[in-house]
XYZ file of C-alpha atoms in Angstrom:
408
model
C 0.000 0.000 0.000
C 1.249 3.496 -0.781
C 2.102 5.765 2.112
C -0.208 8.762 2.216
C -3.613 9.984 3.274
C -5.569 8.165 0.559
C -4.423 4.624 -0.207
C -5.251 3.197 -3.617
C -8.674 1.585 -3.742
C -9.170 -1.803 -5.343
C -11.254 -1.817 -8.514
C -11.482 -5.424 -9.589
C -11.712 -5.715 -13.352
C -12.049 -8.786 -15.522
C -8.669 -10.122 -16.712
C -7.996 -10.035 -20.468
C -5.160 -11.955 -22.134
C -3.452 -10.045 -24.952
C -0.929 -12.491 -26.317
C 1.139 -13.484 -23.286
C 0.284 -10.270 -21.382
C -2.545 -10.058 -18.827
C -4.493 -6.796 -18.648
C -6.743 -6.266 -15.621
C -7.838 -8.820 -13.068
C -5.401 -7.479 -10.505
C -2.371 -7.797 -12.813
C 0.213 -4.972 -12.748
C -0.733 -1.960 -14.863
C 0.533 -2.600 -18.409
C 2.505 -0.012 -20.408
C 1.758 0.315 -24.101
C 2.681 2.521 -27.035
C 1.913 2.944 -30.738
C 4.087 3.149 -33.832
C 4.012 6.188 -36.106
C 5.654 4.516 -39.093
C 3.810 3.522 -42.264
C 2.878 -0.041 -41.320
C 3.320 -1.111 -44.941
C 7.004 -0.173 -44.545
C 7.982 -3.433 -42.876
C 11.588 -2.588 -42.016
C 10.815 0.807 -40.463
C 7.923 -0.628 -38.479
C 9.926 -3.597 -37.232
C 12.697 -1.260 -36.126
C 10.312 1.004 -34.223
C 8.392 -1.863 -32.618
C 11.720 -3.324 -31.490
C 12.800 0.031 -30.017
C 9.502 0.406 -28.165
C 9.596 -3.154 -26.844
C 13.204 -2.809 -25.704
C 12.289 0.447 -23.948
C 9.602 -1.440 -22.021
C 6.395 -1.175 -24.059
C 4.541 -4.367 -23.163
C 1.979 -3.958 -25.957
C 2.505 -2.154 -29.271
C -0.306 -0.853 -31.471
C 0.020 -0.307 -35.230
C -2.203 1.412 -37.768
C -3.884 -1.036 -40.164
C -5.550 1.263 -42.664
C -5.247 -0.490 -46.018
C -4.490 -3.842 -47.636
C -0.765 -3.055 -47.872
C -0.591 -2.481 -44.113
C -2.640 -5.605 -43.420
C -0.365 -7.677 -45.674
C 2.686 -6.333 -43.822
C 1.504 -7.458 -40.372
C 2.513 -11.150 -40.694
C 5.914 -10.112 -42.097
C 6.440 -7.733 -39.166
C 5.578 -10.505 -36.717
C 7.915 -12.933 -38.445
C 10.861 -10.561 -38.279
C 10.196 -9.647 -34.653
C 10.046 -13.325 -33.711
C 13.366 -13.902 -35.479
C 14.829 -11.108 -33.308
C 13.451 -12.731 -30.149
C 10.941 -9.921 -29.569
C 7.597 -11.386 -28.534
C 5.725 -8.149 -27.748
C 1.999 -8.516 -28.583
C 0.829 -6.498 -31.600
C -2.466 -4.609 -31.739
C -4.199 -3.582 -34.969
C -5.739 -0.108 -34.989
C -8.778 -0.109 -37.302
C -10.922 2.780 -38.506
C -13.651 2.912 -41.175
C -12.661 -0.251 -43.075
C -11.578 -2.678 -40.363
C -14.407 -5.080 -41.107
C -13.255 -5.446 -44.711
C -9.520 -5.573 -43.968
C -9.954 -8.373 -41.425
C -12.179 -10.320 -43.798
C -9.892 -9.877 -46.818
C -6.649 -10.505 -44.899
C -7.165 -13.570 -42.690
C -3.426 -13.941 -42.030
C -3.359 -10.427 -40.581
C -6.441 -11.199 -38.487
C -4.778 -14.333 -37.142
C -1.416 -12.663 -36.475
C -2.598 -9.661 -34.467
C -3.011 -10.177 -30.723
C -5.836 -7.651 -30.331
C -8.064 -5.423 -32.468
C -8.855 -1.812 -31.618
C -12.346 -0.692 -32.696
C -13.577 2.900 -32.633
C -17.414 2.849 -32.471
C -17.533 6.418 -33.798
C -16.199 5.503 -37.215
C -16.731 1.787 -37.627
C -19.662 2.605 -39.900
C -22.487 5.113 -40.137
C -26.257 4.814 -40.123
C -27.556 1.354 -40.977
C -24.012 0.131 -41.701
C -22.793 0.738 -38.159
C -24.084 -2.357 -36.394
C -23.370 -4.647 -39.345
C -19.748 -3.542 -39.742
C -19.139 -3.557 -35.995
C -20.514 -7.102 -35.887
C -18.187 -8.168 -38.694
C -15.151 -7.100 -36.664
C -16.439 -8.910 -33.578
C -17.070 -12.021 -35.671
C -13.474 -11.886 -36.930
C -12.248 -11.562 -33.343
C -14.357 -14.537 -32.270
C -13.166 -16.616 -35.223
C -9.504 -15.965 -34.402
C -9.990 -15.898 -30.611
C -8.750 -12.319 -30.225
C -9.674 -9.690 -27.636
C -10.806 -6.213 -28.692
C -10.406 -2.744 -27.317
C -13.517 -0.656 -27.795
C -11.899 2.758 -27.877
C -14.184 5.781 -27.990
C -12.595 9.172 -28.702
C -14.269 12.541 -28.345
C -12.654 13.606 -31.611
C -14.587 10.906 -33.473
C -17.651 10.409 -31.296
C -20.776 8.827 -32.780
C -22.601 11.999 -33.841
C -26.004 10.312 -34.064
C -25.717 9.190 -30.441
C -24.536 12.611 -29.309
C -27.387 14.320 -31.174
C -29.916 11.976 -29.536
C -28.562 12.658 -26.051
C -28.523 16.396 -26.700
C -32.170 16.249 -27.797
C -33.086 14.343 -24.647
C -31.090 16.789 -22.542
C -32.923 19.773 -24.060
C -36.211 18.362 -22.767
C -35.014 18.375 -19.161
C -36.195 21.039 -16.747
C -32.548 21.696 -15.840
C -30.462 20.725 -18.883
C -26.877 19.609 -18.346
C -23.935 21.455 -19.829
C -22.577 20.327 -23.202
C -19.413 18.898 -21.653
C -21.374 16.662 -19.303
C -23.611 15.400 -22.117
C -20.530 14.714 -24.247
C -18.962 12.663 -21.461
C -22.240 10.791 -21.085
C -22.198 10.071 -24.831
C -18.652 8.694 -24.641
C -19.514 6.325 -21.816
C -22.803 5.297 -23.424
C -21.062 4.563 -26.723
C -18.394 2.444 -25.041
C -20.721 0.437 -22.806
C -23.443 -0.050 -25.442
C -20.793 -1.295 -27.877
C -19.394 -3.681 -25.276
C -22.868 -5.019 -24.541
C -23.485 -5.475 -28.265
C -20.201 -7.387 -28.568
C -21.313 -9.637 -25.714
C -24.661 -10.228 -27.399
C -22.690 -11.486 -30.407
C -20.935 -14.053 -28.240
C -17.864 -12.226 -26.944
C -17.096 -12.678 -23.253
C -16.056 -9.906 -20.883
C -12.640 -11.531 -20.705
C -12.112 -10.453 -24.323
C -13.110 -6.777 -23.959
C -11.109 -3.715 -22.937
C -12.772 -0.286 -22.786
C -11.314 3.180 -23.398
C -12.849 6.669 -23.483
C -10.254 9.164 -24.678
C -10.362 12.937 -24.199
C -7.627 15.586 -24.149
C -8.675 17.487 -21.022
C -7.413 16.292 -17.643
C -10.575 17.013 -15.649
C -12.748 15.485 -18.382
C -10.581 12.369 -18.319
C -10.835 12.030 -14.551
C -14.621 12.505 -14.512
C -15.091 10.021 -17.357
C -13.051 7.231 -15.848
C -14.407 7.706 -12.354
C -17.864 7.109 -13.831
C -16.613 4.183 -15.936
C -14.990 2.669 -12.873
C -18.301 2.813 -11.035
C -20.341 1.578 -14.000
C -18.536 -1.548 -15.179
C -15.911 -4.175 -14.454
C -14.377 -4.247 -17.928
C -10.610 -3.838 -18.079
C -9.848 -0.154 -18.775
C -7.234 1.366 -21.047
C -6.250 4.764 -19.733
C -4.702 7.691 -21.550
C -5.024 11.371 -22.336
C -5.482 11.560 -26.099
C -3.577 14.150 -28.123
C -1.765 15.143 -24.939
C 0.642 17.435 -26.780
C 4.389 17.906 -27.112
C 7.212 18.088 -24.581
C 6.593 19.264 -21.038
C 2.952 20.117 -21.746
C 2.118 16.594 -22.907
C 4.092 14.861 -20.171
C 2.705 17.021 -17.360
C -0.914 16.779 -18.529
C -0.617 13.013 -18.958
C 0.996 12.606 -15.553
C -1.660 14.729 -13.855
C -4.594 12.833 -15.377
C -3.228 9.313 -15.099
C -1.897 9.767 -11.568
C -5.213 10.959 -10.183
C -6.970 7.898 -11.612
C -4.288 5.327 -10.844
C -4.282 6.542 -7.244
C -7.966 5.541 -7.136
C -7.181 2.113 -8.569
C -8.622 2.977 -11.996
C -6.700 1.872 -15.096
C -5.374 -1.520 -16.192
C -3.183 -0.446 -19.119
C -1.875 3.017 -19.946
C -0.350 5.041 -22.776
C 1.143 8.539 -22.938
C -0.026 9.926 -26.293
C 2.820 12.400 -26.775
C 3.568 14.362 -29.925
C 7.247 13.650 -30.680
C 9.497 16.665 -31.027
C 11.224 16.870 -34.427
C 13.723 14.038 -34.428
C 12.518 12.916 -31.010
C 12.216 9.260 -30.043
C 8.873 7.493 -29.785
C 10.215 5.698 -26.720
C 9.693 8.840 -24.656
C 6.059 7.945 -24.136
C 7.092 4.526 -22.806
C 9.510 6.073 -20.323
C 6.831 8.580 -19.264
C 4.405 5.773 -18.408
C 7.100 3.874 -16.542
C 8.063 6.936 -14.518
C 4.421 7.580 -13.590
C 3.916 4.023 -12.349
C 7.241 3.987 -10.544
C 6.669 7.373 -8.895
C 3.323 6.098 -7.577
C 4.955 2.953 -6.229
C 2.833 0.712 -8.449
C 5.687 -0.850 -10.440
C 9.473 -0.673 -10.725
C 11.219 -0.635 -14.103
C 14.682 0.777 -13.504
C 16.680 1.895 -10.447
C 15.550 5.316 -9.256
C 18.101 8.095 -8.903
C 17.467 10.809 -6.316
C 19.314 14.045 -7.078
C 19.238 17.542 -5.648
C 18.230 20.518 -7.819
C 21.380 22.454 -7.027
C 21.803 25.865 -5.394
C 24.474 28.459 -4.674
C 26.452 25.798 -2.819
C 26.770 23.721 -5.996
C 28.223 26.108 -8.536
C 29.987 23.198 -10.252
C 27.933 21.276 -12.808
C 29.705 18.017 -12.016
C 26.912 16.561 -9.894
C 24.449 17.288 -12.723
C 26.695 15.552 -15.235
C 27.161 12.584 -12.922
C 23.413 12.317 -12.289
C 22.716 12.292 -16.011
C 25.430 9.705 -16.611
C 24.234 7.401 -13.838
C 20.579 7.625 -14.911
C 21.513 6.685 -18.450
C 23.843 3.959 -17.222
C 21.304 2.105 -15.066
C 18.624 2.367 -17.767
C 21.029 0.925 -20.330
C 22.049 -1.881 -17.972
C 18.510 -2.768 -16.911
C 17.640 -5.040 -19.884
C 20.524 -7.333 -18.897
C 19.961 -6.994 -15.158
C 16.306 -7.913 -15.664
C 17.467 -11.345 -16.784
C 20.620 -11.884 -14.753
C 19.809 -9.903 -11.603
C 16.027 -9.677 -11.168
C 15.048 -7.176 -8.517
C 17.711 -4.649 -9.504
C 14.913 -2.397 -10.766
C 14.027 -1.748 -7.114
C 17.462 -0.332 -6.288
C 17.556 3.275 -5.060
C 20.511 5.530 -5.831
C 21.331 9.085 -4.768
C 23.658 11.579 -6.434
C 23.860 14.682 -4.258
C 25.706 17.958 -4.710
C 26.822 19.159 -1.271
C 27.028 18.410 2.441
C 23.628 19.883 3.427
C 21.406 16.951 2.387
C 23.986 14.796 0.607
C 24.950 12.395 3.384
C 21.366 12.140 4.683
C 19.834 11.353 1.280
C 22.680 8.948 0.542
C 21.992 7.039 3.763
C 18.314 6.704 2.795
C 19.312 5.090 -0.514
C 20.819 1.692 -1.243
C 23.843 3.475 -2.668
C 24.464 7.210 -2.472
C 27.268 9.588 -3.266
C 27.651 13.052 -1.753
C 29.737 15.243 -4.035
C 31.628 18.259 -2.677
C 29.933 21.621 -2.942
C 31.620 24.973 -3.403
C 34.413 25.364 -0.853
C 34.092 21.790 0.475
C 36.959 19.301 0.580
C 37.366 17.618 -2.851
C 36.204 14.200 -1.705
C 32.991 12.247 -2.311
C 31.859 9.804 0.367
C 29.798 6.830 -0.844
C 27.196 5.238 1.417
C 25.921 1.677 0.989
C 22.840 0.548 2.917
C 23.172 3.568 5.201
C 26.836 3.131 6.065
C 29.835 5.020 4.722
C 31.725 2.517 2.567
C 34.067 4.445 0.284
C 35.614 7.843 -0.252
C 36.151 8.766 -3.901
C 38.404 11.502 -5.236
C 40.171 12.366 -8.445
C 39.142 12.305 -12.097
C 37.411 8.894 -12.292
C 34.624 9.273 -9.747
C 31.961 8.339 -12.306
C 33.740 5.144 -13.329
C 34.433 4.121 -9.730
C 30.833 4.806 -8.712
C 29.525 2.668 -11.600
C 31.824 -0.160 -10.486
C 30.377 0.107 -6.971
C 26.852 -0.080 -8.402
C 27.768 -3.132 -10.517
C 29.245 -4.924 -7.520
C 26.170 -4.120 -5.411
C 23.838 -5.486 -8.088
C 25.868 -8.702 -8.401
C 25.943 -9.272 -4.652
C 22.419 -8.138 -3.777
C 20.330 -9.378 -6.708
C 22.146 -12.596 -7.579
């Protein structure tokens, strides 16, 4: 249980198997991401899926928007398997998913899950028929589905109906509230329709995506009260850089603290030349900061002040953070549990020794005017004193030795 005033509540959802990964049912919250390559470009897509999986994405979604993309899916799977990458693949379908799955049975069989958007699966009389065709394909190939509603592509007929009903009320609700109601209604009605076609709850994941934090929180609080489907959680079109990361963290953290959310994604706009893996690391940091999961050793570091006019402690912090993240894929196999290790890289005597003693391993670097030595603390006890030009290398060696001895 987390320390704090409000411990996380338990929302028990139905477990869904996506390939070898369990979503919901009390399983750890699953991190997922999505490629932004042209899926028909097999090599580029394989490379990006591999990067995302190696960064820690436990599910990867790909756009399947035409026959070329659908034909590429089995080839992508084959190459990933040859590389030893078994991350489950999700097909993202809009408008023509019913036809693509029917015309490309190998794609339908290869994918581990289908994503359906009720708002654009078909319009008017075609809606139910085309939705049913996707569910029938999922049943035929024994695949789960995510019914993902998005306020940018909400079923306009449903929204219009709810707005008409709202206008008749003595005290009509605001547009935002009716829109949230439409999102939830669309998701739950679609899930019930899928069940009426023979799909069990253990094959259904629900999502209602919006781009406003308070809207997201209100929506999922209501969803959490209304159903026991596994829930995919994310702030859609979150934005770029700090804005996207902060908004995503705010929304997801509030809900995860209430026990709402079984799988999450940070829908970040990459900066020019930026890596797609940033959204994976963002999700991992959110879960780790909340104490829900551990992915890589945490590094505590001070912000710096007038006592730390040297930038060395900043450089060392950056180097150590990168080092433990790079080492974690190997440690995960050879030294399981190393992801729980806590490190501290501090810049002066004020809080340096104290923070270092609270960590598994901590180093207190000299501040301005302090003696040019750096004591290292292991499990609360002073164990080494480092000095000279190779402090970073010596500290890494200490970390390596600790991992070998502690997480053998």
